């Protein structure tokens, strides 16, 4: 616990980390694709406080309007998947956030959702 507190304090006194984020949007065959990336230029406080990850995919630099030829085009067969089921505490948080129910009726709402699967 001491190390966590000490590192947090030292990170607060350290210089800011610097990075460069980029986003590429490509139109091809009537479809739009995008990719995002992050390059860390100066780690600074990130070296002191290892409990936070600050990284991302590195993508090439492109100029606005630049054309390029992709190395490969792959078409995969598949379908979308539903989001994972919410845990009960997550459901209660969302219900409170959306103003659904009261403390007295929330268990009733949850029971109804579970009954209907």
Coordinates of N, CA and C in Angstrom, one line a residue, residues 22-24 35-37 39 57-63 66 68:
X22 N -3.8 9.2 -33.7 CA -4.2 9.4 -35.1 C -5.4 8.5 -35.4
X23 N -6.1 9.0 -36.4 CA -7.3 8.2 -36.8 C -7.3 8.3 -38.3
X24 N -7.4 7.1 -39.0 CA -7.5 7.1 -40.4 C -8.9 6.5 -40.8
X35 N -9.4 3.3 -38.5 CA -8.4 2.7 -37.6 C -7.9 3.8 -36.7
X36 N -7.6 3.5 -35.5 CA -7.1 4.5 -34.5 C -5.8 4.0 -34.0
X37 N -4.9 4.9 -33.7 CA -3.6 4.5 -33.1 C -3.1 5.6 -32.1
X39 N 0.7 6.8 -30.3 CA 2.2 6.6 -30.1 C 2.6 7.4 -28.9
X57 N -2.2 0.9 -30.8 CA -1.7 0.4 -32.1 C -1.0 1.5 -32.8
X58 N 0.1 1.2 -33.4 CA 0.9 2.2 -34.2 C 0.4 2.0 -35.6
X59 N -0.1 3.1 -36.2 CA -0.5 3.1 -37.6 C 0.4 4.0 -38.4
X60 N 0.6 3.8 -39.7 CA 1.4 4.6 -40.5 C 0.8 6.0 -40.6
X61 N 1.7 7.0 -40.9 CA 1.3 8.4 -41.1 C 0.7 8.6 -42.5
X62 N -0.4 9.2 -42.6 CA -1.1 9.5 -43.9 C -1.4 10.9 -43.9
X63 N -1.4 11.5 -45.1 CA -1.8 12.9 -45.3 C -3.2 12.9 -45.7
X66 N -4.6 11.4 -49.1 CA -3.6 10.5 -49.7 C -4.2 9.2 -50.1
X68 N -3.7 5.1 -51.2 CA -2.8 4.0 -51.0 C -3.4 2.7 -51.5

